[in-house]
Amino acid sequence: MTGQETVLSVRDLSVRLPRDGTDIQAVRNVSFDLRQGEMLGIAGESGSGKSMTLMAILGLLPRRAHREAESIHFAGQRIDTLGPAAMRSLMATGIATIFQDPMTCLNPVMTVGSLLEEVYLTHFGGARRVARDRAVDMLERVGIPEARKRLNQYPHELSGGLRQRVMIAMALICEPKVLFADEPTTALDVTVQKGILDLILELRRDIGLAVVFVSHDLGVIYNACDRVAVMYGGEIVETGPVGEILSAPTHPYTAALIRCIPRIESGPRGRLSPIPGQVKVMSGDLQGCQFRERCPIAIDSCATQTPPLVKAGPDRWVRCPVRTDGTVPELHP
Ligand SMILES: Nc1ncnc2c1ncn2[C@@H]1O[C@H](COP(=O)(O)OP(=O)(O)OP(=O)(O)O)[C@@H](O)[C@H]1O
Ligand SMILES: [Mg+2]
């Protein structure tokens, strides 16, 4: 169930990164809304700008990167104008993050208990005993058995799945409204992967958490998310309800990504259709549609006219002049 309240609203977000004397346009004019309790998937091949979009929202970019945005609002408050200290505080209590590799955020010389307590005390203060009880609650919440015993263990003493659960516990101990999950299950085996995904879904249902879930795997997004934004070359090329988009994609790139999903009914010899060509580095002249060289339905004007994101149905938007021909183009807000 999703509430009506928009918790995160991103408008016209772009990121440029200087590299070898030119600018890489890693994120280009990305806009989306995330509602309370909603799970939005971001899909796309490697290098399409998924992680950079999340990092840019949080202001966590490489030092030489340049971010531009018309606005970013969290819970009605403008956050693209906040300084680093206010952003750090927001990341504990507003928008928390989990990543593919838990070891990047689990300090190896701290025990699980002190890691969790530290996050809690930094933001709420109070007695260590209270923080410790809260840490045990959180570990139980994320399904870690014998939670109190785990407090004295170090991250390297835990399995990959348990480490991921500890990272989720750390992310959620201050009760954020939004969770950014960037490929949180990719490095895990399928059973553990399912456990983590179920946990995120459960937390979403129980505490109304809104989630942005990044994955290159559209199958996982289909099972978990309400809406999907498909990224290509730093842009959103198609977005809308996940069921509609996966059953009837409008953008040829989305259609190509769907053909890459393995299907059990196809059997071990079932054929996948990899997308020909590669994601190109977005720099220099970016006129026209960036997918055109790999696109089976491209027409001449795709090389000269940059397609805007236009309405393709209720709550559906697509960036493709061929597929939107003949419709009255209503531009994405
Ligand atoms: N630290 C960095 N410095 C410079 N360029 C970077 C950096 N990180 C990413 N990029 C570039 O920014 C673009 C978008 O990268 P991003 O990491 O957002 O892709 P992604 O969609 O998350 O891919 P993946 O699925 O591999 O995680 C790519 O061209 C990438 O090479
Ligand atoms: Mg990434």
mmCIF file of N, CA and C and ligand atoms in Angstrom, residues 50-52 182-183 214, ligand 2:
data_model
loop_
_atom_site.group_PDB
_atom_site.id
_atom_site.type_symbol
_atom_site.label_atom_id
_atom_site.label_comp_id
_atom_site.label_asym_id
_atom_site.label_seq_id
_atom_site.Cartn_x
_atom_site.Cartn_y
_atom_site.Cartn_z
ATOM 1 N N LYS A 50 22.743 5.021 -12.390
ATOM 2 C CA LYS A 50 21.835 4.689 -11.281
ATOM 3 C C LYS A 50 22.435 5.136 -9.938
ATOM 4 N N SER A 51 23.653 4.675 -9.662
ATOM 5 C CA SER A 51 24.271 5.013 -8.369
ATOM 6 C C SER A 51 24.540 6.511 -8.270
ATOM 7 N N MET A 52 25.005 7.076 -9.367
ATOM 8 C CA MET A 52 25.348 8.499 -9.370
ATOM 9 C C MET A 52 24.114 9.351 -9.055
ATOM 10 N N ASP A 182 21.119 0.307 -3.006
ATOM 11 C CA ASP A 182 21.833 0.240 -4.281
ATOM 12 C C ASP A 182 22.402 -1.164 -4.468
ATOM 13 N N GLU A 183 21.759 -1.972 -5.272
ATOM 14 C CA GLU A 183 22.153 -3.361 -5.533
ATOM 15 C C GLU A 183 22.409 -4.112 -4.231
ATOM 16 N N VAL A 214 17.836 0.104 -6.447
ATOM 17 C CA VAL A 214 18.610 0.080 -7.691
ATOM 18 C C VAL A 214 19.014 -1.344 -8.015
HETATM 19 MG MG MG B 2 25.954 1.460 -9.470
#
